[in-house]
Structure formats: structure tokens, C-alpha cells
Amino acid sequence: MARLQGIRAVVFDAYGTLFDVHGPMRKLAAEIGPRAEEISRLWRQKQLEYTWLRSLMGVHADFWHVTGDALDYALAQHEVEEPGLKDEIMALYLKLEAYPEVAAALEAVKANGRLTAILSNGSPSMLESAVRHAGLERFFNFVLSVEDVGIYKPSRRVYRHALQKLQIHDAPAVCFVSANTWDAQGAAQFGFQSVRVDRFVLRDDRIPGKPAALIKDLSELAGLL
């Protein structure tokens, strides 16, 4: 893959890119049973769908609220009604594990001397908890939430917010990194040089925006910069 040119800042999505969103269900799999993986997938699907639907409806709620609603749906769909289980799962969501290569990959990116940031749908308190739990604070100049603009990715307003906070006026000077197809493509359509992390072995979605590069995990990122 060709190296990206003119990059001044590297901006990362959080959930599914840096942090393993399926960790909570895996930790409770023995208790939940063989449906745990299926419930986790449905939870994630509904979590994302609700962000998009709320954005279209103009009825914003923060990501903690949306995540809880999506979990309610997934548990109800699978007729899981154990008291206290939802609270236990949600508490684990505040302490998601980073993927194994993340810390070393961020260290390599920082060694290049570029600005680094998270740009996430997560609420500020959720992001602060996840970053602190994973011990990643030192790697980021900014941790940015969509709560500052009141709409979810892939709204152009969110990507523009990152430009403003980074004090960069030229969108291609930002490398945006996400494992979510719709997010990587939304960022590319906005004008960022987008890198998709193919953690889930997916094709690009049939929507506008083409990532500049596809990598298997974040260990390949520094070689592009």
C-alpha cells in the first residue's frame, strides 16, 4: 500500500476500532449461555441503528442511553430477563478492553510526531472511562465526542468538529482510522484520508466514500504514515 501523504493528524474511532465491544458478553458467556455471541451481535447492530435513526429523526440521546436501549432490545428479543444482568453488562461496557495491538500501534504513531485524537459516538464519560481503563491516556492529544455537536457519525458535522478542534483547515491532512465500514467511508466522503481496519472481514458498504487504505489491524498503520 502506498504511504499517505501530507498527514498532520491521526484520528481514531473508538468502539470496534480501539476497544472490543463484544468483550462484556464474552465475559458473561458462561452465565448467559450459547446465545451470548448472538445477543452481542444484535446489541451492536441495534446500538448503531439507533444512532442513525435518532440522527434522522432529530431526537438526540447520548450514547449511554442509546447503548442501554439497544441492550434492552437484544435481551428482550432473546427472552433474557435475569434481574440485574443488564446493569452488570453495562458496567462492563465502561471497562472495555483494547485490542491486543492497540497500545504498541499508538506508540508507533505518536513516534511520528503527529497530533492524535479519538472521534467517537461515545459520550465524554464513557470515553474517559474506556481510555483510562485501557491505560491509553498518554497517546491522545484530544478525545472528542459527538455530544459536542448533538448528532452521530457519519454526519459531516461530526467530522468537521474534529477539524475545528485540531485547528486544521485541510481535510486531507487528517488520517481517519475506523473498523466500521460506514464510518471509514463517511470520513472518506468528508475528505479525510481514511484507513479502514478490517477486523471483521467485511466488504465496503455500497455508499459514497472510498477508504485510502485497508489494513488487517492497527499494527500496519504506522507504515502508512
Tab-separated table of C-alpha atoms in Angstrom:
chain	number	residue	atom	x	y	z
A	1	MET	CA	0.000	0.000	0.000
A	2	ALA	CA	1.182	3.489	-0.816
A	3	ARG	CA	2.054	5.776	2.059
A	4	LEU	CA	-0.409	8.546	2.853
A	5	GLN	CA	0.893	11.999	2.032
A	6	GLY	CA	0.559	15.272	3.916
A	7	ILE	CA	-0.858	13.823	7.146
A	8	ARG	CA	-0.758	16.213	10.116
A	9	ALA	CA	-3.120	14.374	12.482
A	10	VAL	CA	-4.380	10.825	13.010
A	11	VAL	CA	-7.930	10.476	14.321
A	12	PHE	CA	-9.312	7.177	15.605
A	13	ASP	CA	-12.795	5.833	16.028
A	14	ALA	CA	-13.149	4.160	19.438
A	15	TYR	CA	-15.708	1.337	19.565
A	16	GLY	CA	-14.744	-1.645	17.429
A	17	THR	CA	-11.534	0.106	16.355
A	18	LEU	CA	-9.633	0.586	19.610
A	19	PHE	CA	-11.992	-1.181	22.027
A	20	ASP	CA	-13.536	-4.647	21.797
A	21	VAL	CA	-17.292	-4.085	22.048
A	22	HIS	CA	-18.061	-7.792	22.354
A	23	GLY	CA	-15.932	-8.259	25.462
A	24	PRO	CA	-18.763	-7.827	28.000
A	25	MET	CA	-20.848	-10.655	26.559
A	26	ARG	CA	-17.815	-12.932	26.336
A	27	LYS	CA	-17.049	-12.329	29.995
A	28	LEU	CA	-20.587	-13.373	30.926
A	29	ALA	CA	-20.963	-16.114	28.334
A	30	ALA	CA	-20.935	-18.942	30.890
A	31	GLU	CA	-23.855	-17.296	32.659
A	32	ILE	CA	-25.793	-16.230	29.567
A	33	GLY	CA	-25.205	-19.440	27.660
A	34	PRO	CA	-24.779	-20.277	23.966
A	35	ARG	CA	-26.808	-17.238	22.881
A	36	ALA	CA	-24.241	-14.766	24.251
A	37	GLU	CA	-22.462	-14.167	20.945
A	38	GLU	CA	-25.713	-13.768	19.035
A	39	ILE	CA	-27.069	-11.363	21.656
A	40	SER	CA	-23.853	-9.336	21.474
A	41	ARG	CA	-24.084	-9.022	17.691
A	42	LEU	CA	-27.718	-7.925	17.880
A	43	TRP	CA	-26.884	-5.434	20.633
A	44	ARG	CA	-24.183	-3.856	18.491
A	45	GLN	CA	-26.437	-3.790	15.419
A	46	LYS	CA	-29.236	-2.037	17.300
A	47	GLN	CA	-26.817	0.340	19.011
A	48	LEU	CA	-25.650	1.597	15.618
A	49	GLU	CA	-29.135	1.609	14.082
A	50	TYR	CA	-30.472	3.733	16.930
A	51	THR	CA	-27.729	6.339	16.441
A	52	TRP	CA	-28.642	6.668	12.780
A	53	LEU	CA	-32.399	6.663	13.387
A	54	ARG	CA	-32.171	9.276	16.142
A	55	SER	CA	-29.993	11.448	13.899
A	56	LEU	CA	-32.563	11.254	11.107
A	57	MET	CA	-35.464	11.865	13.497
A	58	GLY	CA	-33.724	14.830	15.139
A	59	VAL	CA	-34.250	13.271	18.582
A	60	HIS	CA	-30.796	13.016	20.115
A	61	ALA	CA	-29.908	10.969	23.182
A	62	ASP	CA	-26.372	10.296	24.315
A	63	PHE	CA	-24.559	7.046	23.563
A	64	TRP	CA	-25.014	5.675	27.079
A	65	HIS	CA	-28.776	5.969	26.693
A	66	VAL	CA	-28.690	4.505	23.180
A	67	THR	CA	-26.458	1.631	24.303
A	68	GLY	CA	-28.874	0.798	27.115
A	69	ASP	CA	-31.879	0.885	24.781
A	70	ALA	CA	-30.111	-1.406	22.325
A	71	LEU	CA	-29.206	-3.853	25.102
A	72	ASP	CA	-32.811	-3.863	26.323
A	73	TYR	CA	-33.912	-4.792	22.805
A	74	ALA	CA	-31.329	-7.556	22.384
A	75	LEU	CA	-32.073	-9.151	25.752
A	76	ALA	CA	-35.831	-8.956	25.199
A	77	GLN	CA	-35.533	-10.413	21.704
A	78	HIS	CA	-33.789	-13.445	23.204
A	79	GLU	CA	-36.151	-13.542	26.214
A	80	VAL	CA	-33.363	-12.972	28.734
A	81	GLU	CA	-34.958	-11.486	31.843
A	82	GLU	CA	-32.499	-12.149	34.658
A	83	PRO	CA	-32.651	-9.308	37.217
A	84	GLY	CA	-29.514	-7.216	37.428
A	85	LEU	CA	-27.939	-8.656	34.288
A	86	LYS	CA	-28.346	-5.506	32.210
A	87	ASP	CA	-26.645	-3.388	34.873
A	88	GLU	CA	-23.744	-5.841	35.039
A	89	ILE	CA	-23.281	-5.795	31.266
A	90	MET	CA	-23.467	-2.001	31.097
A	91	ALA	CA	-20.875	-1.672	33.853
A	92	LEU	CA	-18.532	-3.871	31.812
A	93	TYR	CA	-19.083	-1.604	28.800
A	94	LEU	CA	-17.373	1.176	30.717
A	95	LYS	CA	-14.280	-1.026	31.043
A	96	LEU	CA	-13.865	-2.397	27.542
A	97	GLU	CA	-10.507	-3.973	26.720
A	98	ALA	CA	-8.367	-2.507	23.964
A	99	TYR	CA	-7.431	-4.884	21.155
A	100	PRO	CA	-4.027	-6.511	21.764
A	101	GLU	CA	-2.044	-4.443	19.248
A	102	VAL	CA	-3.532	-1.063	20.113
A	103	ALA	CA	-1.010	0.301	22.634
A	104	ALA	CA	2.033	-0.574	20.534
A	105	ALA	CA	0.371	0.784	17.391
A	106	LEU	CA	-0.460	4.085	19.089
A	107	GLU	CA	3.102	4.322	20.388
A	108	ALA	CA	4.393	3.944	16.826
A	109	VAL	CA	2.011	6.616	15.528
A	110	LYS	CA	2.969	9.040	18.286
A	111	ALA	CA	6.641	8.478	17.468
A	112	ASN	CA	5.930	10.125	14.095
A	113	GLY	CA	5.157	13.379	15.924
A	114	ARG	CA	1.630	13.876	14.611
A	115	LEU	CA	-1.404	15.032	16.531
A	116	THR	CA	-3.642	12.188	17.666
A	117	ALA	CA	-7.308	12.127	18.666
A	118	ILE	CA	-10.310	9.930	19.261
A	119	LEU	CA	-13.523	10.952	17.485
A	120	SER	CA	-16.351	8.811	18.792
A	121	ASN	CA	-20.094	8.448	19.161
A	122	GLY	CA	-19.400	7.720	22.828
A	123	SER	CA	-20.388	10.209	25.500
A	124	PRO	CA	-17.495	12.005	27.229
A	125	SER	CA	-17.840	9.983	30.442
A	126	MET	CA	-17.907	6.680	28.531
A	127	LEU	CA	-14.804	7.598	26.564
A	128	GLU	CA	-12.942	8.830	29.597
A	129	SER	CA	-13.680	5.551	31.398
A	130	ALA	CA	-12.646	3.359	28.460
A	131	VAL	CA	-9.436	5.267	27.740
A	132	ARG	CA	-8.443	5.315	31.399
A	133	HIS	CA	-9.237	1.617	31.930
A	134	ALA	CA	-7.109	0.664	28.900
A	135	GLY	CA	-4.262	2.950	30.010
A	136	LEU	CA	-4.244	4.895	26.738
A	137	GLU	CA	-4.450	8.478	28.040
A	138	ARG	CA	-0.887	9.416	27.102
A	139	PHE	CA	-1.424	8.604	23.441
A	140	PHE	CA	-4.074	11.234	22.631
A	141	ASN	CA	-3.985	14.999	22.309
A	142	PHE	CA	-7.790	15.093	22.119
A	143	VAL	CA	-10.692	12.792	22.991
A	144	LEU	CA	-13.691	14.139	21.064
A	145	SER	CA	-17.335	13.152	21.439
A	146	VAL	CA	-20.300	13.716	19.150
A	147	GLU	CA	-22.040	15.211	22.184
A	148	ASP	CA	-20.341	18.488	21.299
A	149	VAL	CA	-22.451	18.681	18.131
A	150	GLY	CA	-25.526	16.647	19.114
A	151	ILE	CA	-25.628	14.256	16.168
A	152	TYR	CA	-23.965	10.943	15.390
A	153	LYS	CA	-21.464	9.861	12.779
A	154	PRO	CA	-21.423	9.752	9.801
A	155	SER	CA	-22.848	13.296	9.865
A	156	ARG	CA	-20.425	15.710	8.241
A	157	ARG	CA	-20.886	17.939	11.283
A	158	VAL	CA	-19.027	15.396	13.402
A	159	TYR	CA	-16.005	15.141	11.105
A	160	ARG	CA	-15.965	18.949	10.751
A	161	HIS	CA	-15.908	19.215	14.544
A	162	ALA	CA	-12.651	17.231	14.581
A	163	LEU	CA	-11.090	19.631	12.072
A	164	GLN	CA	-12.051	22.589	14.209
A	165	LYS	CA	-10.633	21.075	17.401
A	166	LEU	CA	-7.411	20.062	15.662
A	167	GLN	CA	-7.191	23.548	14.103
A	168	ILE	CA	-6.628	22.006	10.701
A	169	HIS	CA	-8.337	23.572	7.694
A	170	ASP	CA	-7.475	20.979	5.038
A	171	ALA	CA	-9.433	17.725	5.474
A	172	PRO	CA	-6.911	15.522	3.570
A	173	ALA	CA	-4.325	16.423	6.219
A	174	VAL	CA	-6.228	14.116	8.592
A	175	CYS	CA	-5.858	10.350	8.569
A	176	PHE	CA	-9.073	8.899	9.968
A	177	VAL	CA	-8.971	5.291	11.192
A	178	SER	CA	-12.039	3.109	11.782
A	179	ALA	CA	-13.010	-0.550	11.727
A	180	ASN	CA	-16.596	0.376	10.906
A	181	THR	CA	-17.231	0.394	7.166
A	182	TRP	CA	-19.858	3.162	7.249
A	183	ASP	CA	-17.610	5.343	9.421
A	184	ALA	CA	-14.467	4.885	7.340
A	185	GLN	CA	-16.475	5.642	4.206
A	186	GLY	CA	-18.278	8.597	5.762
A	187	ALA	CA	-14.950	10.092	6.757
A	188	ALA	CA	-13.554	9.489	3.266
A	189	GLN	CA	-16.573	11.179	1.708
A	190	PHE	CA	-15.994	14.157	4.002
A	191	GLY	CA	-12.440	14.422	2.692
A	192	PHE	CA	-10.233	12.707	5.266
A	193	GLN	CA	-7.640	10.175	4.131
A	194	SER	CA	-9.481	7.237	5.627
A	195	VAL	CA	-7.961	3.911	6.682
A	196	ARG	CA	-10.305	1.004	7.366
A	197	VAL	CA	-9.236	-1.673	9.819
A	198	ASP	CA	-10.717	-4.914	8.526
A	199	ARG	CA	-11.229	-6.577	11.914
A	200	PHE	CA	-14.500	-8.171	10.866
A	201	VAL	CA	-13.652	-9.258	7.283
A	202	LEU	CA	-16.261	-7.091	5.605
A	203	ARG	CA	-16.658	-5.520	2.193
A	204	ASP	CA	-17.036	-1.773	1.830
A	205	ASP	CA	-20.666	-0.706	2.038
A	206	ARG	CA	-22.465	0.438	-1.102
A	207	ILE	CA	-22.407	4.068	-0.041
A	208	PRO	CA	-20.265	7.059	-1.092
A	209	GLY	CA	-16.696	7.281	0.147
A	210	LYS	CA	-13.739	5.012	-0.539
A	211	PRO	CA	-11.020	4.459	2.075
A	212	ALA	CA	-7.471	5.230	1.020
A	213	ALA	CA	-6.177	2.022	2.601
A	214	LEU	CA	-7.335	-1.258	4.123
A	215	ILE	CA	-5.323	-2.860	6.938
A	216	LYS	CA	-5.863	-6.043	8.933
A	217	ASP	CA	-5.161	-4.410	12.294
A	218	LEU	CA	-3.599	-1.272	13.725
A	219	SER	CA	-0.082	-2.700	13.715
A	220	GLU	CA	0.035	-1.802	9.994
A	221	LEU	CA	-0.956	1.837	10.454
A	222	ALA	CA	2.399	3.490	11.230
A	223	GLY	CA	3.824	2.088	7.987
A	224	LEU	CA	1.288	4.159	6.048
A	225	LEU	CA	2.251	7.452	7.646
